[in-house]
Structures are given as C-alpha cells and as structure tokens.
PDB file of C-alpha atoms and ligand atoms in Angstrom:
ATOM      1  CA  UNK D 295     -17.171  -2.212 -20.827  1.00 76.00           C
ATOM      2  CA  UNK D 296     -18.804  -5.506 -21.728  1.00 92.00           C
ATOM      3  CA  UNK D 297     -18.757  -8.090 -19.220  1.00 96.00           C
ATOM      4  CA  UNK D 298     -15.998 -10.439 -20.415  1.00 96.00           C
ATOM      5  CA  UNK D 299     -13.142  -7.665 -20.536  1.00 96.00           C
ATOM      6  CA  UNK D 300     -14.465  -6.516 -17.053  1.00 97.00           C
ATOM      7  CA  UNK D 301     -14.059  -9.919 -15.550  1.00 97.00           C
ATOM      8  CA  UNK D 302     -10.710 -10.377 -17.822  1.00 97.00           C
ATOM      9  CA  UNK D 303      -9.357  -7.499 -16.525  1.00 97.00           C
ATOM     10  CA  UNK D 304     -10.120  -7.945 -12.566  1.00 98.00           C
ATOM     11  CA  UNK D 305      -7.931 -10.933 -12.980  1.00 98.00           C
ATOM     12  CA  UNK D 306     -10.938 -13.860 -12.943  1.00 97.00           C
ATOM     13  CA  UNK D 307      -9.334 -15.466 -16.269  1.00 97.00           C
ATOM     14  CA  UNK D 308      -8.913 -15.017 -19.691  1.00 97.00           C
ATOM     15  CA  UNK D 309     -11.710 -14.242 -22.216  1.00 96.00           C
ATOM     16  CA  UNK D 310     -12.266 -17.461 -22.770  1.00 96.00           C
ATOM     17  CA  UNK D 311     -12.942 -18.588 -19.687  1.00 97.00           C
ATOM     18  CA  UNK D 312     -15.135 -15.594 -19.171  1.00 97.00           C
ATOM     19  CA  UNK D 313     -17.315 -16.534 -21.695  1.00 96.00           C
ATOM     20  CA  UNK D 314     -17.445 -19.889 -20.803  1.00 97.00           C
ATOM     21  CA  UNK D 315     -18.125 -18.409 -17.208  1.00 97.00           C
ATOM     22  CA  UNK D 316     -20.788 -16.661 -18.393  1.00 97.00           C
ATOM     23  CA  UNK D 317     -21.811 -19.370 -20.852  1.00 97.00           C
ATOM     24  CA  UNK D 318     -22.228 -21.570 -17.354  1.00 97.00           C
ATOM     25  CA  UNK D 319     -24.465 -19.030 -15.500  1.00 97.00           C
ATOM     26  CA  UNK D 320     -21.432 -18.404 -12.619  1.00 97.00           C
ATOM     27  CA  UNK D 321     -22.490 -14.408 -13.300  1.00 98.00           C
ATOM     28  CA  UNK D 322     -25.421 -13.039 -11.858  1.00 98.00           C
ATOM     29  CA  UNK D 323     -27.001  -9.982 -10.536  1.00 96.00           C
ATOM     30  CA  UNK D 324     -27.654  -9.636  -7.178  1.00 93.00           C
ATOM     31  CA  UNK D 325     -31.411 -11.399  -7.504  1.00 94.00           C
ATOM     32  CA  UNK D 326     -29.579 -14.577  -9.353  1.00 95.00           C
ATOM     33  CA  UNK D 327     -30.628 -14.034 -12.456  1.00 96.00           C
ATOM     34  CA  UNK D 328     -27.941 -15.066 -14.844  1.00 97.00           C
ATOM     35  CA  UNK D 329     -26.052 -12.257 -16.975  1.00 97.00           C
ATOM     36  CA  UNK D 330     -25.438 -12.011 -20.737  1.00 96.00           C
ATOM     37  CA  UNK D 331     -22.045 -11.170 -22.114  1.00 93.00           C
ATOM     38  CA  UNK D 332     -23.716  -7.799 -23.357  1.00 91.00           C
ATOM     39  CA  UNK D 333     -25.764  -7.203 -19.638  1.00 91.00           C
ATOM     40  CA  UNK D 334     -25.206  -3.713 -18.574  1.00 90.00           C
ATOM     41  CA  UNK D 335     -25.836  -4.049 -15.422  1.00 93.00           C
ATOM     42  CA  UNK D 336     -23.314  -1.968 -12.590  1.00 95.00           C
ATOM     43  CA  UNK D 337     -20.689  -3.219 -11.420  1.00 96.00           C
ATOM     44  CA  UNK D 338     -21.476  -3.403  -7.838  1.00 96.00           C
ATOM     45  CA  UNK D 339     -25.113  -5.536  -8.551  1.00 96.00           C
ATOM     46  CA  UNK D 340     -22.307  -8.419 -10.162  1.00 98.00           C
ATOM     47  CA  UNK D 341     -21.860 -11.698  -8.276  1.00 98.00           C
ATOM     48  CA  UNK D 342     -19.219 -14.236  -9.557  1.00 97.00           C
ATOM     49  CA  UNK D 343     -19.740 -17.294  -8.574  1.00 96.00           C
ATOM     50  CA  UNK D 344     -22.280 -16.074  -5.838  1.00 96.00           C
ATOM     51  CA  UNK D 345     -19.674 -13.555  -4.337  1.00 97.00           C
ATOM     52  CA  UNK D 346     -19.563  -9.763  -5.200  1.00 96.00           C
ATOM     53  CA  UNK D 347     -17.013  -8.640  -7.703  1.00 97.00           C
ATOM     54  CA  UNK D 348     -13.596  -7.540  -6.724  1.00 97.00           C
ATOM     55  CA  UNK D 349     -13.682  -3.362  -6.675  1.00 96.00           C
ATOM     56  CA  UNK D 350     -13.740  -1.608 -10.180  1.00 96.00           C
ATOM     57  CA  UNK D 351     -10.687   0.216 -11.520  1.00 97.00           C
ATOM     58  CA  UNK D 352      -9.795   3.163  -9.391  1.00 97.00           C
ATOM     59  CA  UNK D 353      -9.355   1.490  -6.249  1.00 98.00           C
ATOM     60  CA  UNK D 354      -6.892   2.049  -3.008  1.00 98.00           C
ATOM     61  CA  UNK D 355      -6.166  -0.995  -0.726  1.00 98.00           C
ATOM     62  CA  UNK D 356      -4.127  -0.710   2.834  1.00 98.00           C
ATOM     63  CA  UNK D 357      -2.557  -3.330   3.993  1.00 98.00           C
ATOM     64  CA  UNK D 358      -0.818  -3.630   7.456  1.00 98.00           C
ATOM     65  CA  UNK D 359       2.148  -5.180   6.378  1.00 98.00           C
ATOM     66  CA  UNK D 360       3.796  -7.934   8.179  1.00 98.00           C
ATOM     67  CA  UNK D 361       7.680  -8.035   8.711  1.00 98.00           C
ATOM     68  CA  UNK D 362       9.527 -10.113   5.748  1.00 98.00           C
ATOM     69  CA  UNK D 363       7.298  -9.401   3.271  1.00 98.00           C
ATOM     70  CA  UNK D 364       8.881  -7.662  -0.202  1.00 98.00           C
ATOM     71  CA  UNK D 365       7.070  -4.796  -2.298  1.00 97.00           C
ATOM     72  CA  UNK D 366       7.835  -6.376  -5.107  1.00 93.00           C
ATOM     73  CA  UNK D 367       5.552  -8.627  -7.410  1.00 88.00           C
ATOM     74  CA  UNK D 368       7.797 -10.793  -8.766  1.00 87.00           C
ATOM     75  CA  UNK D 369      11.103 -10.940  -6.028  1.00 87.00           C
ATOM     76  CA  UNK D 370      12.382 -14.149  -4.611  1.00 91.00           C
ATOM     77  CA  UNK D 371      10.215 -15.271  -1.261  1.00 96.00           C
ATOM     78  CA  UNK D 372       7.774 -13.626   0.587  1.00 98.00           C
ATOM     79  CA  UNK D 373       6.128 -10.921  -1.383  1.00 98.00           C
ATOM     80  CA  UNK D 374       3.110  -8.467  -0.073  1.00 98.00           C
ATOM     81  CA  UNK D 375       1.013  -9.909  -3.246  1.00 97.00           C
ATOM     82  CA  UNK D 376       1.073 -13.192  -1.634  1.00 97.00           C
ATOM     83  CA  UNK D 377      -1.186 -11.603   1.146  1.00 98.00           C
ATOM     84  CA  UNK D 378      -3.906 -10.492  -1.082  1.00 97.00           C
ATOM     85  CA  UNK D 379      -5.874 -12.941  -3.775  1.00 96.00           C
ATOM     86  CA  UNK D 380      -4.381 -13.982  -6.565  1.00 95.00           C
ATOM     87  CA  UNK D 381      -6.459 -13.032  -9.519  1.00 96.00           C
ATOM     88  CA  UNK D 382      -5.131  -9.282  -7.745  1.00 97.00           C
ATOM     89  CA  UNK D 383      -1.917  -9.757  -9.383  1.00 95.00           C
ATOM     90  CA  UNK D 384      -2.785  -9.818 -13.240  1.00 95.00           C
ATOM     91  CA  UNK D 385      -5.681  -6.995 -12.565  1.00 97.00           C
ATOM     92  CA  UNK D 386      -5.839  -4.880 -15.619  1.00 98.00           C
ATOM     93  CA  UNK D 387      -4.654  -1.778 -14.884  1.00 98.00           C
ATOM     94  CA  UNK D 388      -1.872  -3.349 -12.807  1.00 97.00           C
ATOM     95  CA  UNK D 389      -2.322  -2.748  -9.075  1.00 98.00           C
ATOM     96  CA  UNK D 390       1.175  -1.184  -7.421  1.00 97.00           C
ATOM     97  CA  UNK D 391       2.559  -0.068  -3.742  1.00 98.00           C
ATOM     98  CA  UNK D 392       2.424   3.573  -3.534  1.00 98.00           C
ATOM     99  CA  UNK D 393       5.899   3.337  -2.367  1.00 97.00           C
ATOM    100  CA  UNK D 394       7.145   0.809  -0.693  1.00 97.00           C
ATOM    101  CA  UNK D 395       8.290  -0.477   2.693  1.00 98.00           C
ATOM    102  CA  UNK D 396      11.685  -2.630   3.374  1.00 97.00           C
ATOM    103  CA  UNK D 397      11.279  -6.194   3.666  1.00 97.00           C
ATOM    104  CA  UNK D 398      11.859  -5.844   7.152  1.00 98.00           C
ATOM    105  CA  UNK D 399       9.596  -2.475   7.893  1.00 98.00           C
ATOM    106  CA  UNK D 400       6.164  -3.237   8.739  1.00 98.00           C
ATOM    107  CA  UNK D 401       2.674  -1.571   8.783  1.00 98.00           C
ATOM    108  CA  UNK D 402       0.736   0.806   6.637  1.00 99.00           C
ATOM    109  CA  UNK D 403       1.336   0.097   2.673  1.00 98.00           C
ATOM    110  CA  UNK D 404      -1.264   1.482   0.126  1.00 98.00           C
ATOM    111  CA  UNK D 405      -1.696   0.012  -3.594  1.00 98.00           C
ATOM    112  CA  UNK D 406      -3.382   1.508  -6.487  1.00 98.00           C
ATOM    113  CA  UNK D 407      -4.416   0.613  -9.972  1.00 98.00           C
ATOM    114  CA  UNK D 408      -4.932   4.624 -10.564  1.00 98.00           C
ATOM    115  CA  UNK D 409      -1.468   5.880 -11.565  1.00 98.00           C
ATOM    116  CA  UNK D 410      -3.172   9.880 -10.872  1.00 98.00           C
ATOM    117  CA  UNK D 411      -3.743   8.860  -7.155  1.00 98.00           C
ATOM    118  CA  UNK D 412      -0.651   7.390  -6.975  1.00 98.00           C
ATOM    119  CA  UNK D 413       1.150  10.493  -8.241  1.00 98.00           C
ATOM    120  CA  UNK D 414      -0.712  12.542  -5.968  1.00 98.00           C
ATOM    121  CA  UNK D 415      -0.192  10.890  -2.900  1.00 98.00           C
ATOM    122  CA  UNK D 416       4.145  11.231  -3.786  1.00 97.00           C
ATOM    123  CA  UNK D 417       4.196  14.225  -5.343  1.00 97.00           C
ATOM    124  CA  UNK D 418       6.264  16.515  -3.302  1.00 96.00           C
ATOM    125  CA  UNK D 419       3.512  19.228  -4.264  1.00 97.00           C
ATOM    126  CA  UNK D 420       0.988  17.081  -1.568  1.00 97.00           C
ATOM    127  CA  UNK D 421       3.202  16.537   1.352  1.00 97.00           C
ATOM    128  CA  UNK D 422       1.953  13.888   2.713  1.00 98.00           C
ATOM    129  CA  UNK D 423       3.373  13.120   6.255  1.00 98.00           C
ATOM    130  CA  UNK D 424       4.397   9.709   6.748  1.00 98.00           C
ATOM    131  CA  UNK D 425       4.571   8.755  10.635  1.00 98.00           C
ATOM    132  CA  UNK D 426       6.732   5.753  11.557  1.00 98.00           C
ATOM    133  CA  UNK D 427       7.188   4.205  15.814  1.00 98.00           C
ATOM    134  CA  UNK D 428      10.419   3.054  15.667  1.00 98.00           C
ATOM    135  CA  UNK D 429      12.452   1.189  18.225  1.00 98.00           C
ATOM    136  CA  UNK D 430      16.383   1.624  18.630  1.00 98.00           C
ATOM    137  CA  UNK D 431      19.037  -0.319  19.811  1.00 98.00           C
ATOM    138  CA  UNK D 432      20.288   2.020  22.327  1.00 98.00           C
ATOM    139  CA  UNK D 433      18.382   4.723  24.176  1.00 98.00           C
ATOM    140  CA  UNK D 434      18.308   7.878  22.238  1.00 98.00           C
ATOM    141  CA  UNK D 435      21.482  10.789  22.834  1.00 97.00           C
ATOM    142  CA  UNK D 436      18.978  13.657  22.836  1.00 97.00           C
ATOM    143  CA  UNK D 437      20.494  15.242  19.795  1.00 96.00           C
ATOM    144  CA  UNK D 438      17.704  13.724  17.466  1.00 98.00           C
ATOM    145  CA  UNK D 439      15.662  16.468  17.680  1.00 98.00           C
ATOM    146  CA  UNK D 440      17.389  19.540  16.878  1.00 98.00           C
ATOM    147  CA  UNK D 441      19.441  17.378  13.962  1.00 98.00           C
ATOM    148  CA  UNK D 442      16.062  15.554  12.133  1.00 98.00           C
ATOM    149  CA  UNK D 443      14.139  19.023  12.655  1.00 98.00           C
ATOM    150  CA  UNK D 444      16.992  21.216  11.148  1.00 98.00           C
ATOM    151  CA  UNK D 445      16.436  20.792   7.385  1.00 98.00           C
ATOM    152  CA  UNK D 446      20.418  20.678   7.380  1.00 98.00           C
ATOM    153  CA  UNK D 447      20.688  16.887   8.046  1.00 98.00           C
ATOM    154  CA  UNK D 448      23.138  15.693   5.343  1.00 97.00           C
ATOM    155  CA  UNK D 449      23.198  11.322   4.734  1.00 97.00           C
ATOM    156  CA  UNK D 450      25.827   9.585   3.380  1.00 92.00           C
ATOM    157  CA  UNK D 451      26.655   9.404  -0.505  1.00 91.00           C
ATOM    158  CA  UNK D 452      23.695  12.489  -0.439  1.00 95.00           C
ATOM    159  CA  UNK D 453      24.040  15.800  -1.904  1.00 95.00           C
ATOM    160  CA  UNK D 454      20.619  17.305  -0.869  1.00 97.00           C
ATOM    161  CA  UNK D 455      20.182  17.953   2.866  1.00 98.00           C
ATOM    162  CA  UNK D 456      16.758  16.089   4.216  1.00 98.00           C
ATOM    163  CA  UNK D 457      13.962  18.160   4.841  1.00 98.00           C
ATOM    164  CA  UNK D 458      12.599  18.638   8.402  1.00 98.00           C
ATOM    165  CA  UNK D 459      11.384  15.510  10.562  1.00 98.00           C
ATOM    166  CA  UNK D 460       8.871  15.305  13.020  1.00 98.00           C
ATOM    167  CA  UNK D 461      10.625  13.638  16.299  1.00 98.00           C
ATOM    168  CA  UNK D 462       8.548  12.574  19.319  1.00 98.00           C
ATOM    169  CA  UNK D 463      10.404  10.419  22.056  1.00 98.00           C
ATOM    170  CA  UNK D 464       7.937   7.566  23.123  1.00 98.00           C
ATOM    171  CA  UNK D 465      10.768   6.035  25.755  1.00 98.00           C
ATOM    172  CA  UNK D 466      14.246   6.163  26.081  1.00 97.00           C
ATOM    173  CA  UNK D 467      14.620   3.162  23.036  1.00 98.00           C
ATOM    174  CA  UNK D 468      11.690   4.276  20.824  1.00 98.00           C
ATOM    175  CA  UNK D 469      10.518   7.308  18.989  1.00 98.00           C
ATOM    176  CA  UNK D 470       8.169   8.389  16.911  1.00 98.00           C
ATOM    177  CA  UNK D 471       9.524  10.099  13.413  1.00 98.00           C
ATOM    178  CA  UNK D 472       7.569  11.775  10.586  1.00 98.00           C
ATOM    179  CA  UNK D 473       8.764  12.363   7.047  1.00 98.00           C
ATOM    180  CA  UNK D 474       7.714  14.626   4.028  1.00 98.00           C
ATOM    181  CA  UNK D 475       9.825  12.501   1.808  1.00 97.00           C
ATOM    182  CA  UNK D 476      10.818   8.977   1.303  1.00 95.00           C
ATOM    183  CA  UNK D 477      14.519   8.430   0.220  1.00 96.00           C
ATOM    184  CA  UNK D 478      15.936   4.984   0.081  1.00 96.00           C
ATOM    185  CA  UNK D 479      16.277   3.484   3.943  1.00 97.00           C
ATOM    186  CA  UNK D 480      15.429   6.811   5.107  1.00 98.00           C
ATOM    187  CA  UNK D 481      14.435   6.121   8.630  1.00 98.00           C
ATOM    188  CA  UNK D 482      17.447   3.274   9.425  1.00 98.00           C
ATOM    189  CA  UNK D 483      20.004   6.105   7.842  1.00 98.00           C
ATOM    190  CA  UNK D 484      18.957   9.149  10.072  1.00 98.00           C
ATOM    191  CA  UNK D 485      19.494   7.063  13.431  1.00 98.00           C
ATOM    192  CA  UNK D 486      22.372   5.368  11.688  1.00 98.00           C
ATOM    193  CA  UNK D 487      23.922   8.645  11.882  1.00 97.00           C
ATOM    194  CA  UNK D 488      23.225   9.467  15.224  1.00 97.00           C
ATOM    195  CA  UNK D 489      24.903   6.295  15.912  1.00 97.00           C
ATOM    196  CA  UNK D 490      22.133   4.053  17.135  1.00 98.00           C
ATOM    197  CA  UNK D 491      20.860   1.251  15.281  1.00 98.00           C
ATOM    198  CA  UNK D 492      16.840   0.859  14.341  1.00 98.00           C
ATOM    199  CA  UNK D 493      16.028  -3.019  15.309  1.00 98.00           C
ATOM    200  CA  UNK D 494      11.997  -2.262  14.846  1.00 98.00           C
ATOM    201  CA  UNK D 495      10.329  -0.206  12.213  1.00 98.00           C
ATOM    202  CA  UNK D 496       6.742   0.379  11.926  1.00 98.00           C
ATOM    203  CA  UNK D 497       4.599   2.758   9.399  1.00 98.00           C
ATOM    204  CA  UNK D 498       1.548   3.977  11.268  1.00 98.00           C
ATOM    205  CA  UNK D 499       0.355   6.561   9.732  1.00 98.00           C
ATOM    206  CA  UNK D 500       0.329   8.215   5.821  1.00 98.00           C
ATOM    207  CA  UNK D 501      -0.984  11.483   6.084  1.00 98.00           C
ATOM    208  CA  UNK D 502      -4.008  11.073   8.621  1.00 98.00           C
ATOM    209  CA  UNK D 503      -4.775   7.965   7.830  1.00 98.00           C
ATOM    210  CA  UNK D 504      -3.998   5.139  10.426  1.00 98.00           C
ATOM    211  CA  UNK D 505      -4.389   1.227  10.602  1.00 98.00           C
ATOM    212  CA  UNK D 506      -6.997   1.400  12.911  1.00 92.00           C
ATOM    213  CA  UNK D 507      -8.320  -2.284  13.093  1.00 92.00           C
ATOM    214  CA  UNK D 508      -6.537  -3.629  10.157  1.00 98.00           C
ATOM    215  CA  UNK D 509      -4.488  -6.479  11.777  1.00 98.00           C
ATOM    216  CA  UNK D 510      -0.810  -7.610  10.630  1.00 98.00           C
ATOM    217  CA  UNK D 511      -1.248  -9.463   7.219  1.00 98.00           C
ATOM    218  CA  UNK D 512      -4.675  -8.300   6.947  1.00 98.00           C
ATOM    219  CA  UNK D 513      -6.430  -5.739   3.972  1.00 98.00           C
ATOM    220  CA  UNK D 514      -9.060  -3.182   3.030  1.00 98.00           C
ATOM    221  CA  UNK D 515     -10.317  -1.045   0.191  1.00 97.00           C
ATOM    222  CA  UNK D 516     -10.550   2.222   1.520  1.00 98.00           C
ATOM    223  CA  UNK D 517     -13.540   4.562   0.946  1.00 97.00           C
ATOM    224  CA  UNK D 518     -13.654   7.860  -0.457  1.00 97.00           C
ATOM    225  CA  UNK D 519     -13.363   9.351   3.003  1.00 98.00           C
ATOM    226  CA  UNK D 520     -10.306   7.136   4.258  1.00 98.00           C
ATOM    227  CA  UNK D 521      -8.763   8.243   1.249  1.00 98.00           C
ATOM    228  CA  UNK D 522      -8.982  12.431   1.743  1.00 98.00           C
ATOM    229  CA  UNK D 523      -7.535  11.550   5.249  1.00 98.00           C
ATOM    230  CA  UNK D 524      -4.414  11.058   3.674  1.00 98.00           C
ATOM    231  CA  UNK D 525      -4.252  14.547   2.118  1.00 98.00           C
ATOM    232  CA  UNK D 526      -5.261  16.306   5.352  1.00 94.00           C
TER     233      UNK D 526
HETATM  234  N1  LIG U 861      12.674   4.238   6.136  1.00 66.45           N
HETATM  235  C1  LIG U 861      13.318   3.062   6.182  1.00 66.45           C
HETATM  236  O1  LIG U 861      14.468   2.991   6.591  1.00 66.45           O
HETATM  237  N2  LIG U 861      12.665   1.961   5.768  1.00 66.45           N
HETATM  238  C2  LIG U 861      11.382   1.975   5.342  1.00 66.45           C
HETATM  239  O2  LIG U 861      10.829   0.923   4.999  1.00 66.45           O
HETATM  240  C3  LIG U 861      10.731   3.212   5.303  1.00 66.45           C
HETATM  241  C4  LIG U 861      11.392   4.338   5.702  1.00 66.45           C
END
C-alpha cells in the first residue's frame, strides 16, 4: 500500500496532510532517513514524527476497562475510545469491541479492526469462556450452583434456556461466574433471579487470557501468543 493511504488509513490525517507530512520529512525509517510517498519500506521500520507507527491492520487491543465508560464510539459521555488515541477512532478498517461490557461493568474488553477474528472469538462454534468476579448485595442462598450449572435456567422475556455457568463462591457476597455466551445483562439477570442484586461486576478473563498487569484505563496490543490464549 503506498505510504499516504497507510498513514490515511491508521487515522494520522487525510491524504493531504500525508503528503504534506511526507513532503516535510515527519516520515522516516528507523535510521532517519526521510521516506518517499512510493518508499516500500515495512511497516514496522516507519517512524512518524520520530515515534513508531501505530500497529498495521489486523490488530487486537485489551483494555482493562474502567467503570462508566460506554462501548460505544459515538454515545453521550464517557466512551472506551476516549481511553485510547484519537487518530484510533477513524482507523481504516474501523477498530470495534468484540462485544461489549455495560457502562458500569469493568475489566477485560478486546477491539479489532479484523472482522474474521472478531467472528471467531463470538462464534458459538469457539466457545470461548468468559470469567467475570462479581460482588452481590446480599450473601449468596446456595442455590446458584445447581441453577447457573443446569442448562435449564430460563430469564425473563427469554425463550431459550441459558447454557451451563461456571460458579465458584469467592466469599459469602462474591463469586466467580463463567459464561459460554453473552446475552444482554447476562450476569446482573442470573443473580437478579436468585434474588440478589450484583453492585460490582468485573471481566477477568476471555478464554485464558487475563489482565495481568494491564491497569484500570490502561491498553495493549496483544501478540500472537496472547491472542491463541483466548481460544484455549
Ligand atoms: N453481564 C452483565 O450483566 N453485564 C456485562 O457487562 C457483561 C455480562
């Protein structure tokens, strides 16, 4: 791709101020030396502006998201974009949540600008496990078990019975839950009909893939081996 679409489409401007970019000597390889608009040089020798370019097309970011925060990229307030940089949000192909957390849900969102991975990692075919620490209102009635684990559970205004949870007491207020699907305000709905009430909810894990050291509000692109820990 020549070097004024690539830049274009990571979001750094328009073509025009590519060229002028370019024009200005702001894009080097890694030794400094300026780059033509025709260079063919790989992407990861490119430095904008001194700094190495954002990752090519095919990448997967996780984010720890903070409480608050909407998976949404253009919804009133906070918004998850507004934690990553802002050329992110016109990125050519468009970067999306692989499904998305509630506003008030925190912890381990993914994005992708490859719709295959995306597809992948929700397909019903991969069965991903999705592990969420969740804190209750009042201590737990020791029925959770047997009912999320059943593959019988039934919510409200539903007419397909949820498919077997993972349940793990952590105290008598907080448990640990994992899911094999994702339906609307899943996690809050299953204790809602226990008759507790979810006050803190928390995505750990997707598949075996954890936040470990990614702190609240904070990023990564994941490598090729973080992202085969979600599929294992
Ligand atoms: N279940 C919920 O209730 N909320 C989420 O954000 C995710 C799962």
């Amino acid at each position: 791709m020549r070097l004024v679409k690539l830049l274009a489409n990571l979001g750094y401007g328009s073509r025009k101020e590519m060229q002028i970019a370019i024009r200005n000597g702001w894009v080097t390889d890694a030794n400094g030396n300026r780059l033509k608009a025709d260079s063919k040089t790989a992407h990861a020798e490119i430095l904008f502006d001194d700094q190495p370019l954002d990752p090519a097309q095919g990448v997967v970011l996780l984010m720890n998201k903070p409480l608050g925060y909407t998976c949404s990229a253009k919804d009133q307030g906070r918004l998850v974009y507004d934690l990553l940089p802002d050329r992110f949000r016109v990125r050519k192909p468009a970067l999306s949540t692989i499904g998305r957390l509630d506003k008030e849900t925190s912890g381990l969102l993914l994005f992708t600008d490859d719709g295959t991975f995306l597809h992948r990692v929700i397909s019903p075919k991969s069965d991903v496990p999705k592990v969420y620490e969740v804190a209750l209102d009042r201590p737990l009635n020791g029925s959770e078990a047997t009912l999320f684990a059943s593959g019988e559970m039934m919510l409200e205004s539903e007419d397909k019975p949820l498919k077997p949870a993972g349940f793990e007491v952590i105290d008598e207020n907080s448990a640990r839950l994992t899911l094999h699907e994702g339906r609307y305000h899943q996690v809050r709905r299953m204790f809602a009909a226990t008759g507790n009430h979810v006050t803190e909810l928390k995505r750990s894990q997707v598949g075996a893939l954890g936040l470990d050291g990614v702190g609240e509000g904070e990023w990564k692109v994941l490598s090729d081996a973080e992202k085969s820990l979600i599929f294992q």
